[in-house]
Short mmCIF file of C-alpha atoms in Angstrom, two decimals:
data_model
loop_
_atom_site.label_atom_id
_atom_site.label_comp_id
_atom_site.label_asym_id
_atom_site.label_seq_id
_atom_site.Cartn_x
_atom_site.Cartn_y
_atom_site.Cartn_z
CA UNK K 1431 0.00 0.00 0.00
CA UNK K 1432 3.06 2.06 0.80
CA UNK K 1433 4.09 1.65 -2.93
CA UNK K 1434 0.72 2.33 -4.58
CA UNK K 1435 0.36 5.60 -2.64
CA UNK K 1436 3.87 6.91 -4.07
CA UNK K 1437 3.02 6.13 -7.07
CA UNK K 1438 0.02 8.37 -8.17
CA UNK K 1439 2.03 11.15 -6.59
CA UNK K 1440 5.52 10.94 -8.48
CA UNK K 1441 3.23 9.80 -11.55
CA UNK K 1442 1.03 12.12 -14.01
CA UNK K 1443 -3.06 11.15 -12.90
CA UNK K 1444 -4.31 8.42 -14.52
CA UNK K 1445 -8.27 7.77 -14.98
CA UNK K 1446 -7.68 4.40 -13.28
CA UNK K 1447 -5.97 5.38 -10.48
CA UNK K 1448 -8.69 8.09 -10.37
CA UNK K 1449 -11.26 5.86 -10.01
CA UNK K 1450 -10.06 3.44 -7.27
CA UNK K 1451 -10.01 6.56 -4.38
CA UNK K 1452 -13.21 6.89 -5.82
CA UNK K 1453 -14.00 3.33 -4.66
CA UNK K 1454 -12.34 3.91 -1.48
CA UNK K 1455 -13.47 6.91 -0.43
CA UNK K 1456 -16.31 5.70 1.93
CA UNK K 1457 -13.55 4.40 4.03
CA UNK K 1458 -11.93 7.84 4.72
CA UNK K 1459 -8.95 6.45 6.17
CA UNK K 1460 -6.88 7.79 3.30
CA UNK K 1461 -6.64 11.75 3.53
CA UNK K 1462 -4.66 11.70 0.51
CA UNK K 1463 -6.45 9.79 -2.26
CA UNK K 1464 -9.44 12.42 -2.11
CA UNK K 1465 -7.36 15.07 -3.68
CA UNK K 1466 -7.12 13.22 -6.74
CA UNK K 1467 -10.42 12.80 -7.03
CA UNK K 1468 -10.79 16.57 -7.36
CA UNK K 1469 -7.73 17.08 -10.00
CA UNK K 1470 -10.02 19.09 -12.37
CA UNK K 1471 -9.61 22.06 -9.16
CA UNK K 1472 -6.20 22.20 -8.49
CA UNK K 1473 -6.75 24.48 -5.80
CA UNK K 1474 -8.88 22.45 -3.75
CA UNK K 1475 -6.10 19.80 -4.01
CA UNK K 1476 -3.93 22.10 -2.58
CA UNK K 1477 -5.70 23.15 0.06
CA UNK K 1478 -6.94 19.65 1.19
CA UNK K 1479 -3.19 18.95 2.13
CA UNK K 1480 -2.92 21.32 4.98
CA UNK K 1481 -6.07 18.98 6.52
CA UNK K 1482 -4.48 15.80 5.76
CA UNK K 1483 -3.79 16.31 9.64
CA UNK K 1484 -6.26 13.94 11.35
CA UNK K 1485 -6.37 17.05 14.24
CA UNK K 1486 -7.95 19.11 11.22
CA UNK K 1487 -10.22 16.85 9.97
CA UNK K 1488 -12.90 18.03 12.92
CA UNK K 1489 -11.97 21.83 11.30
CA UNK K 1490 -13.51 20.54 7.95
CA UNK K 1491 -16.99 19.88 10.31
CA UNK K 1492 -17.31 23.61 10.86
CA UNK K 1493 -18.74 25.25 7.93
CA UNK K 1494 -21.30 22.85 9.66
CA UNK K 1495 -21.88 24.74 12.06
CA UNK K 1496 -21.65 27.93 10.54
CA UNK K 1497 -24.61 27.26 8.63
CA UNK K 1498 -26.74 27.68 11.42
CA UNK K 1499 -25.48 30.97 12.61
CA UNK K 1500 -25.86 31.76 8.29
CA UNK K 1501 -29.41 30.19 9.04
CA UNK K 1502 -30.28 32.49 11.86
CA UNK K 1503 -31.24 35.73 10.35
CA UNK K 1504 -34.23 33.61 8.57
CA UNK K 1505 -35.20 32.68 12.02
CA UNK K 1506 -34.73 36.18 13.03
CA UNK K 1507 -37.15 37.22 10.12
CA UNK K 1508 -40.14 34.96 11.52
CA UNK K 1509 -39.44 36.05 14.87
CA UNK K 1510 -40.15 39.73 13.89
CA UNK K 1511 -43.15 39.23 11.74
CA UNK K 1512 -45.67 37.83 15.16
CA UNK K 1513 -43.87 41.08 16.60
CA UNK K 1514 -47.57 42.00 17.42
CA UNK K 1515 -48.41 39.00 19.24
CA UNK K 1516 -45.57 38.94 21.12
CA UNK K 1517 -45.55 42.04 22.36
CA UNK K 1518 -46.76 41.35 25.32
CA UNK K 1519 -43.94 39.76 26.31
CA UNK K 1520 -41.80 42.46 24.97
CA UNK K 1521 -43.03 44.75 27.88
CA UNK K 1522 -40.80 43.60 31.13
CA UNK K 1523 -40.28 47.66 31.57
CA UNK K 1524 -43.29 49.62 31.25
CA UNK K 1525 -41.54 52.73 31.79
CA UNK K 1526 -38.22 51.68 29.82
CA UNK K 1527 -39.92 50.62 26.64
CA UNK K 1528 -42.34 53.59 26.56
CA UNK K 1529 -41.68 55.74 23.34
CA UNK K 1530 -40.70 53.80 20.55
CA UNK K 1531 -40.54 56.76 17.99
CA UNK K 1532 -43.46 56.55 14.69
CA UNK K 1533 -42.57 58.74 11.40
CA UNK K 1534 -46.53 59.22 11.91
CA UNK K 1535 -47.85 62.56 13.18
CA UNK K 1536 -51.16 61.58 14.33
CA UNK K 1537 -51.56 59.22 16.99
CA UNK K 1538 -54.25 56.78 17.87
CA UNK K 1539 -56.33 59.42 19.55
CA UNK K 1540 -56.41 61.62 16.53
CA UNK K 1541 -53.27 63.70 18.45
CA UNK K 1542 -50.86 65.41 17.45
CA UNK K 1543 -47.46 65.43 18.66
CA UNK K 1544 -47.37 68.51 21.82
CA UNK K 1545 -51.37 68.69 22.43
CA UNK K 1546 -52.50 69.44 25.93
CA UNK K 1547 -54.56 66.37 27.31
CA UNK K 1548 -56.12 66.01 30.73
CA UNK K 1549 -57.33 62.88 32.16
CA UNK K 1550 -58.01 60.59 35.41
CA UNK K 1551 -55.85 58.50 36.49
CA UNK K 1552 -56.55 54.85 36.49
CA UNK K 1553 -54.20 52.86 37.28
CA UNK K 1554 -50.54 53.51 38.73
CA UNK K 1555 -47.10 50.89 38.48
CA UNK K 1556 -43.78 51.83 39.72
CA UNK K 1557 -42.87 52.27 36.15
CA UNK K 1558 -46.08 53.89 34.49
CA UNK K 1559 -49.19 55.24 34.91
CA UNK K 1560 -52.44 54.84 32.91
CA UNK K 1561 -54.72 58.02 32.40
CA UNK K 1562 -58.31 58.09 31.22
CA UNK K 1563 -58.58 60.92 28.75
CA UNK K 1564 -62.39 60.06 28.06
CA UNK K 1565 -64.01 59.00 24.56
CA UNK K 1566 -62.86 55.59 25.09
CA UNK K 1567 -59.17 56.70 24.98
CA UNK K 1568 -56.41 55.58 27.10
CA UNK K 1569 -53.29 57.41 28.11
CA UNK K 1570 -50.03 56.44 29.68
CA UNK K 1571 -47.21 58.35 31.06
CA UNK K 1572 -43.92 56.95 31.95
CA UNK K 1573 -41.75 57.19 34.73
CA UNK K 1574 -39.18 59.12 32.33
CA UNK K 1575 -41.56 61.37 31.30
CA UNK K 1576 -43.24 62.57 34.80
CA UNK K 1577 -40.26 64.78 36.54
CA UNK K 1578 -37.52 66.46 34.05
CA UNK K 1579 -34.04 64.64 33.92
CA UNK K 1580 -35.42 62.66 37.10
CA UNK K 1581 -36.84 58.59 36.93
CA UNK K 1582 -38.79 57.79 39.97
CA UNK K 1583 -41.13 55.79 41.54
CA UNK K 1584 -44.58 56.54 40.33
CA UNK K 1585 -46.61 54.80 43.37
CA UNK K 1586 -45.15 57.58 45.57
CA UNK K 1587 -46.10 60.42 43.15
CA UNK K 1588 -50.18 60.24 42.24
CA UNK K 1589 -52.65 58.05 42.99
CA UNK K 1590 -55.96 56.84 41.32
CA UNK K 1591 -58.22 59.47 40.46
CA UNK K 1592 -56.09 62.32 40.51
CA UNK K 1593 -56.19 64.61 37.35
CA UNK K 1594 -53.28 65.50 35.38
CA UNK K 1595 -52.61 67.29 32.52
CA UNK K 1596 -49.49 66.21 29.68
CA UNK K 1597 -48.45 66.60 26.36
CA UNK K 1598 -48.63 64.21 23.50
CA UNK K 1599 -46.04 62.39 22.30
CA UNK K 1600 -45.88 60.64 18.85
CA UNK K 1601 -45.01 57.10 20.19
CA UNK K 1602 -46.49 53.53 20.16
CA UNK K 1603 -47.54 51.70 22.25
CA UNK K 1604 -47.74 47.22 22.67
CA UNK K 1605 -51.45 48.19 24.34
CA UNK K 1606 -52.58 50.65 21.67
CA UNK K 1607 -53.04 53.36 24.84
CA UNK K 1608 -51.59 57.02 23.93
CA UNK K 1609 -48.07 58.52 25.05
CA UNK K 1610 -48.00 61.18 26.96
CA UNK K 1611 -45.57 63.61 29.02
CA UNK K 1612 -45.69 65.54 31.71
CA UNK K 1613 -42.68 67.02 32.25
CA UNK K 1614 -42.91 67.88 28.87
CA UNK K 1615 -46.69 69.08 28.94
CA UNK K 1616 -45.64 71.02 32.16
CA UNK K 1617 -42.99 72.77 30.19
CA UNK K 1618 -45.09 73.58 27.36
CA UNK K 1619 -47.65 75.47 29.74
CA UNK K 1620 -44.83 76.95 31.54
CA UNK K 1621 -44.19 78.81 28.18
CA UNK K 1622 -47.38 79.78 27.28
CA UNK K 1623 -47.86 81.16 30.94
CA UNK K 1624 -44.73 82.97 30.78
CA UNK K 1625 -45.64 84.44 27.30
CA UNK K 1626 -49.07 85.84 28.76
CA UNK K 1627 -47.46 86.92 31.98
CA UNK K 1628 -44.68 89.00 29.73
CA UNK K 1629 -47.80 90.60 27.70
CA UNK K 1630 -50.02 91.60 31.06
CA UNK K 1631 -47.22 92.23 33.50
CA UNK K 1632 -48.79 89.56 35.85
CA UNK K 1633 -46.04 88.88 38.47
CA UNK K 1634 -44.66 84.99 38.26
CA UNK K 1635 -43.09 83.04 41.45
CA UNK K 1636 -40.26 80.49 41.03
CA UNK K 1637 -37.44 78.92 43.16
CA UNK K 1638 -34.05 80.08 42.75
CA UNK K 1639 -31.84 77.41 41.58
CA UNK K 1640 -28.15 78.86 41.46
CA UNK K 1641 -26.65 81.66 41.85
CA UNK K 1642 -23.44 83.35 40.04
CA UNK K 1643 -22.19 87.20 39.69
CA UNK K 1644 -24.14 87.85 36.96
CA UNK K 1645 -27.60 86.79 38.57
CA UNK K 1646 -30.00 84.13 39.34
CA UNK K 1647 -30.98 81.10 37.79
CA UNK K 1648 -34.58 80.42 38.92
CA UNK K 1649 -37.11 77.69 37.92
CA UNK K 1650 -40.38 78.41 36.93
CA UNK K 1651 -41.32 75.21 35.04
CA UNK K 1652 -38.64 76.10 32.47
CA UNK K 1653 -35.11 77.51 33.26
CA UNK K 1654 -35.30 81.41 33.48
CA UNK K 1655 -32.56 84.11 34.06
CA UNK K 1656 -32.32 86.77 36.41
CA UNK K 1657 -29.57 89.01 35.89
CA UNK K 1658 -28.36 90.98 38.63
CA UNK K 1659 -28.78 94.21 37.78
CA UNK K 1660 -32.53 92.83 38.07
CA UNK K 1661 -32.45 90.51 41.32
CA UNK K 1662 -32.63 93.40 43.96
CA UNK K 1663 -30.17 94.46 46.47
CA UNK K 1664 -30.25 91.11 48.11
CA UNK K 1665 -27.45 88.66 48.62
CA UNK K 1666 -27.96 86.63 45.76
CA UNK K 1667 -25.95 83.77 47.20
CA UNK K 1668 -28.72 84.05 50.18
CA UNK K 1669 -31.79 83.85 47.73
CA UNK K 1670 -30.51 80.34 46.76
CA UNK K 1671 -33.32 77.80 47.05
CA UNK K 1672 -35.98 80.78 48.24
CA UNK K 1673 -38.82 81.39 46.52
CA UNK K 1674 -39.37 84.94 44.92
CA UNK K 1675 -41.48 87.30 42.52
CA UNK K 1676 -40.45 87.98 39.15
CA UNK K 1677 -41.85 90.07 36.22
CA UNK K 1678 -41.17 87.91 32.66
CA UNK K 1679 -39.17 90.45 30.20
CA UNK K 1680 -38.09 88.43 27.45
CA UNK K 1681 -39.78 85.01 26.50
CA UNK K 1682 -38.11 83.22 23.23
CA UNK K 1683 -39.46 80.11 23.10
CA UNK K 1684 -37.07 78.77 19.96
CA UNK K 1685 -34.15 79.55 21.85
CA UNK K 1686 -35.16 78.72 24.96
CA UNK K 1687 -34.68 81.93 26.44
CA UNK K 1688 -36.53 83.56 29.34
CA UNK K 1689 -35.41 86.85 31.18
CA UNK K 1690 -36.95 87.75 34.53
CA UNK K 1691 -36.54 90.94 36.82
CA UNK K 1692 -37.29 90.68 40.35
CA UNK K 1693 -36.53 94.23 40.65
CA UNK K 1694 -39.18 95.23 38.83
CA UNK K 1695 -41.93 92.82 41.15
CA UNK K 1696 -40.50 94.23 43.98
CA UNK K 1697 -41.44 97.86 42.81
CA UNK K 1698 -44.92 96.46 41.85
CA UNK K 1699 -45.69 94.82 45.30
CA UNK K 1700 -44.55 98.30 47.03
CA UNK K 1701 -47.16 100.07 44.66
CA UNK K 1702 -49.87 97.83 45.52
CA UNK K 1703 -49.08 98.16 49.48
CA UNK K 1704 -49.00 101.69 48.59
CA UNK K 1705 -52.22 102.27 47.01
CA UNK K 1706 -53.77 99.90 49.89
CA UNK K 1707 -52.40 101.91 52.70
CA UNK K 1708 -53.80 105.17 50.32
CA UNK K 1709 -57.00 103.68 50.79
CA UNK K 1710 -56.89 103.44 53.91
CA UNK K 1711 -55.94 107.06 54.96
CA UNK K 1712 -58.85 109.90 55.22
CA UNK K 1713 -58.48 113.72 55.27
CA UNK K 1714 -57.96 115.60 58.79
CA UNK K 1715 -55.18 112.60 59.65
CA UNK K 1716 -51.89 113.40 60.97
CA UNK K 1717 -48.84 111.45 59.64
CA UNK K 1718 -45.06 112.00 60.42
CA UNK K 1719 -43.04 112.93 57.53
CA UNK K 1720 -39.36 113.56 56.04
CA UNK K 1721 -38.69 116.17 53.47
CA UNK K 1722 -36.69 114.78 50.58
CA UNK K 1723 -36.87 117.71 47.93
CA UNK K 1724 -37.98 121.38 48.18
CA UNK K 1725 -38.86 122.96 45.32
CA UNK K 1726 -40.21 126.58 43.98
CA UNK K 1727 -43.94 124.54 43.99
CA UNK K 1728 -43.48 122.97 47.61
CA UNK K 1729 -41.84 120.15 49.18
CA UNK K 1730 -41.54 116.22 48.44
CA UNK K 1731 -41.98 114.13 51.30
CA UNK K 1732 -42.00 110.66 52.27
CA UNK K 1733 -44.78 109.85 54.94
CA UNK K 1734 -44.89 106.96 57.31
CA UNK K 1735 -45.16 103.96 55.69
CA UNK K 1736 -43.18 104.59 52.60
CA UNK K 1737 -45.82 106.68 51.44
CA UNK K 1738 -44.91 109.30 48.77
CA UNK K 1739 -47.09 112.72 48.87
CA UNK K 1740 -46.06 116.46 48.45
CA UNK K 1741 -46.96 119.64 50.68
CA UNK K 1742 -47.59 122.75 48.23
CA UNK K 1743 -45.76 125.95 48.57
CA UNK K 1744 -49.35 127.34 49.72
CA UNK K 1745 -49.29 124.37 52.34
CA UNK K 1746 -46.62 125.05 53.82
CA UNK K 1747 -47.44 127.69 56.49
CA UNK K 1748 -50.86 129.38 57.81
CA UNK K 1749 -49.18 132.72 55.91
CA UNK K 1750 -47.32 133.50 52.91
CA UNK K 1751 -44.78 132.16 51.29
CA UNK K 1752 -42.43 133.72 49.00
CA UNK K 1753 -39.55 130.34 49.21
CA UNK K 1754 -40.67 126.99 50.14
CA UNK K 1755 -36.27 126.97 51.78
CA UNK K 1756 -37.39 129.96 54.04
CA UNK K 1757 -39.81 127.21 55.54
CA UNK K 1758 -38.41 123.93 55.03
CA UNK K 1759 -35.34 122.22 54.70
CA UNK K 1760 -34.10 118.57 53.03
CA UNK K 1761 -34.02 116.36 56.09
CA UNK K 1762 -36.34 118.08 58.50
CA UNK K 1763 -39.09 115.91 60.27
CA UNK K 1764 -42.83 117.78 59.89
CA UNK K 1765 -46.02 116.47 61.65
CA UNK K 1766 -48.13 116.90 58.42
CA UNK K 1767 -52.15 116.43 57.90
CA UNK K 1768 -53.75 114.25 54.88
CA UNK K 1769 -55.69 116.49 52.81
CA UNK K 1770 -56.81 114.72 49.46
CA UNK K 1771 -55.22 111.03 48.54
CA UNK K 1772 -55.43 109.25 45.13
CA UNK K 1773 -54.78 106.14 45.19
CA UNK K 1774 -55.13 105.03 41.75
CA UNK K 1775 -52.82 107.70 41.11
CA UNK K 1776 -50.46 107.46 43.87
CA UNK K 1777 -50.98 110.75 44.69
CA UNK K 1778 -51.26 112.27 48.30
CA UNK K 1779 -51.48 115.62 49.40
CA UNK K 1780 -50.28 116.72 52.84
CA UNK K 1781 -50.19 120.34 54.61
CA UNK K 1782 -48.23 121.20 57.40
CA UNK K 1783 -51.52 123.67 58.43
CA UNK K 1784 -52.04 121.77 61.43
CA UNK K 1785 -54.75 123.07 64.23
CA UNK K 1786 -57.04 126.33 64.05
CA UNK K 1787 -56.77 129.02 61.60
CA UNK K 1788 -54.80 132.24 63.79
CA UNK K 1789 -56.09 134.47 61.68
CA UNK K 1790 -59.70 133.50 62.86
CA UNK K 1791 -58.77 135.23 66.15
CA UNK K 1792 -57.60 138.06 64.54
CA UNK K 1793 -59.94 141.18 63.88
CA UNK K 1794 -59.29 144.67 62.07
CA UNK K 1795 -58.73 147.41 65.25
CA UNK K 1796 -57.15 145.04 67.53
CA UNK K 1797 -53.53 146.15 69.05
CA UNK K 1798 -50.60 143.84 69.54
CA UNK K 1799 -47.28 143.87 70.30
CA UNK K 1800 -45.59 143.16 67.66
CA UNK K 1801 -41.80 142.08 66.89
CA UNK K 1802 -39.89 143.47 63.65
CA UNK K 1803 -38.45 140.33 62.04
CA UNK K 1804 -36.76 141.39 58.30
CA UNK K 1805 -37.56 144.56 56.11
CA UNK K 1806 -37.84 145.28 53.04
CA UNK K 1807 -37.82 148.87 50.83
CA UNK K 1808 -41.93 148.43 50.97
CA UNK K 1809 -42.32 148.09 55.24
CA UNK K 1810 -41.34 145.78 58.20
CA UNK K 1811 -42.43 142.12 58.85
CA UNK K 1812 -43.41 141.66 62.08
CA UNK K 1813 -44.75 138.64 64.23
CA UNK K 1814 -47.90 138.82 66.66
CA UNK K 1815 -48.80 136.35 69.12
CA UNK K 1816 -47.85 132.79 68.24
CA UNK K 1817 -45.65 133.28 65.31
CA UNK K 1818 -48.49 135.16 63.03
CA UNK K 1819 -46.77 137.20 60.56
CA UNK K 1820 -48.06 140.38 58.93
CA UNK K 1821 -46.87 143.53 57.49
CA UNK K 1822 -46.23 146.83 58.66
CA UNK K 1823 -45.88 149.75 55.26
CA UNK K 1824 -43.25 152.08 55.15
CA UNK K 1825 -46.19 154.69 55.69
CA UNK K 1826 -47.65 153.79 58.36
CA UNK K 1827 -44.30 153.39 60.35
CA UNK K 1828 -43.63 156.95 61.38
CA UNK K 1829 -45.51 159.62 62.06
CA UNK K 1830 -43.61 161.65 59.67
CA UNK K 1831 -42.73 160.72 55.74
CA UNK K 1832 -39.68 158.20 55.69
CA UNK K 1833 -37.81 156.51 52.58
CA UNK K 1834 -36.83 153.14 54.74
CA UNK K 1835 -38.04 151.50 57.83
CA UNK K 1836 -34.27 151.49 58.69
CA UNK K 1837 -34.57 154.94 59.66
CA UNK K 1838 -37.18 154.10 62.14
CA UNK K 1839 -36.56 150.34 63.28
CA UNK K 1840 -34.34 147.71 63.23
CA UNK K 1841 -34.89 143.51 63.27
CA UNK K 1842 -35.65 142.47 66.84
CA UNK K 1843 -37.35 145.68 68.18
CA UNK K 1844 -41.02 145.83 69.78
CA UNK K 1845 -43.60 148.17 68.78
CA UNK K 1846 -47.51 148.47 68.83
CA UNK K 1847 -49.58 147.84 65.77
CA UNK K 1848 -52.70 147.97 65.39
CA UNK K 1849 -54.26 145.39 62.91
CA UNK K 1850 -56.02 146.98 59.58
CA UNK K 1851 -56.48 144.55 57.10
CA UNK K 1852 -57.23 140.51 57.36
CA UNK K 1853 -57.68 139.11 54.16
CA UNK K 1854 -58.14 135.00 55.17
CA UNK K 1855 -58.07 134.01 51.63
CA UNK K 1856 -55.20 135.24 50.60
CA UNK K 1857 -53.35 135.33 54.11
CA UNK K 1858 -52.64 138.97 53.82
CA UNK K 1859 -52.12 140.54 57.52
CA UNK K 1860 -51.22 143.99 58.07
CA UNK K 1861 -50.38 146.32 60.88
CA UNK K 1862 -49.87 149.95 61.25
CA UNK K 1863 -47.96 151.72 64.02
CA UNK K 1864 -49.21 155.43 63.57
CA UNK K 1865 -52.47 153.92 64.49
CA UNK K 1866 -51.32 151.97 67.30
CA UNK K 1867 -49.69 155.41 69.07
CA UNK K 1868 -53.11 157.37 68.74
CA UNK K 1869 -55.23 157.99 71.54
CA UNK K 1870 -58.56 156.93 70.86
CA UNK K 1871 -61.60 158.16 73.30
CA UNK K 1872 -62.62 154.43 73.88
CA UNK K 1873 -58.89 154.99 75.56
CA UNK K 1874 -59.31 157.86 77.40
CA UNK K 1875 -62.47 156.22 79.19
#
């Protein structure tokens, strides 16, 4: 046998020699006789000599096994097309598997993809919760889509029969029920509040959520900015995790852009404590006051209780006055009475006329003494009783004709007038000390 196997090697192929590994190949003892069966591929041939190795002979069995694996993507195929029917058993995580995305835009419902839904809820699982959005339709919303960026434990966070509102998502769904959001609806009403608040000036609350030099980041149901020169005088650091009043300036939905100022709430609330305490004032009440401006019409004060008003130049005294400064000074604490308020204005008069009119106790032919205070080219101001100032003409000074009450009197000295004219309306007082020296015969009785 040793002989006849050299032989077809060294030797060109015969047929009969051909034939008998033919005849022997059931008996595949002889690795090298099947080679030249295949002569007409003289590749094979040469391939088939790297397994005459018995150890590779188990290597030829592989493409064996390979088949199956070749096989499996037709078993995959049928495995896909009862995807339907098995896809009950497809949903081990309810909230994991929710939102499967559909080129579709219209859902089962007759949705679309960011509607505003309400419904009941029916049924809750740790992973998802089942709404009842009436008509027959069912809604579900999973634990993913309840809190942003958060996955929790629905049991703990509603409970049958409470309502809630979501947005639609276009998703499917193994038990036909529609996808919803609510983090998502939440966000999308969050918008449209902030749009309407930005258009009325309504005043929105939030939670601050961070806090860096140049303001606050605060939440209310989307992510809004405060920038400082907005936030108040506050410690912005301290106004981390607070909650506090905004007005909405900017709203840009497409960029996701929202601009608060708290500033600007703050100012509102203090106008709407202001008008309240307005309201609550009537005429003929005394409030303390501070002056903050004088000016050639009056003074500006701020009353007790942050209260705004203004005391008119006319206001200002029981007499005439030619300079609110000759009355008044920034600083000075008055005792002032209300006389008219506005409130939908913001608008409060005070006076600093406080008590009895002195001139009421004043009559024409009366004699006081009187004290010179300041003159002038045209007479002598002098005071009467309790500070009630009149005026004293250059002519009826002296006896005889003189060009300047200087000649006669000086600022600080006494004399007698006698009253002539009281004009209550105008607050004109005036005196007259040629009178005052002439001996009447009421006197002499």
């Amino acid at each position: 046998m040793t002989e006849t196997a050299n032989q077809p090697v060294a030797e060109e192929p015969a047929a009969a020699p051909a034939e008998e590994p033919v005849a022997e190949k059931p008996t595949a003892e002889e690795p090298v006789e099947e080679p030249v069966v295949e002569q007409p591929a003289a590749a094979e041939p040469a391939e088939e000599p790297v397994a005459e190795e018995p150890v590779e002979e188990p290597a030829i069995e592989q493409p064996a096994a390979e088949e199956p694996a070749a096989e499996e993507p037709a078993a995959a195929e049928p495995a896909e097309e009862p995807a339907g029917e098995a896809g009950d058993k497809a949903a081990p995580e309810p909230g994991a598997g929710i939102g499967t995305p559909i080129p579709s835009v219209a859902t089962t419902g007759g949705l679309n993809s960011g509607d505003i839904v309400s419904g009941v809820v029916t049924a809750v699982e740790r992973r998802e919760v089942e709404l009842d959005l009436g008509s027959g339709r069912r809604g579900v919303i999973g634990s993913r889509h309840w809190t942003a960026g958060l996955d929790v434990d629905l049991t703990g966070e509603v409970q049958v029969g409470d309502p809630v509102e979501a947005a639609v998502l276009v998703r499917e769904d193994h038990k036909q029920r529609i996808v919803l959001s609510r983090s998502w609806g939440r966000q999308q009403r969050a918008w449209e509040l902030a749009e309407n608040a930005r258009k009325t000036g309504e005043i929105v609350s939030g939670t601050v959520t961070d806090a860096v030099a140049a303001g606050l980041t605060v939440d209310i149901g989307i992510r809004a900015f405060v920038p400082a020169s907005m936030a108040g005088d506050d410690d912005l650091e301290a106004l981390v995790g607070t909650e506090v009043e905004c007005k909405v300036t900017e709203v840009n939905q497409l960029k996701g852009r929202c601009i608060l100022s708290r500033k600007a709430a703050l100012r509102t609330r203090d106008r709407q404590a202001a008008r309240k305490r307005l309201s609550e004032l009537t005429p003929g009440m005394k409030l303390r006051a501070r002056v903050t401006k004088v000016e050639d019409f009056g003074a500006l004060v701020m009353a007790e209780g942050n209260l705004r008003g203004r005391i008119r130049r006319s206001e200002l005294s029981w007499f005439r006055v030619r300079r609110p400064g000759d009355v008044v000074a920034v600083g000075d604490e008055v005792e002032a009475v209300v006389l008219h308020t506005a409130p939908a204005k913001m608008n409060l008069d005070l006076s600093l006329r406080i008590g009895d009119d002195p001139l009421k106790a004043i009559r024409p032919g009366e004699r006081h003494e009187a004290t010179v205070v300041s003159l002038a080219p045209f007479g002598a101001f002098v005071t009467v009783g309790d500070g009630i100032k009149g005026l004293v003409p250059t002519a009826e000074l002296a006896e005889v004709p003189i060009r300047h009450p200087r000649e006669v009197v000086v600022p600080g000295d006494s004399v007698l007038a006698e009253v002539t004219k009281v004009d209550r309306q105008r607050r004109d007082l005036e005196f007259s000390v040629n009178l005052a020296v002439l001996v009447r015969p009421a006197d002499q009785e």
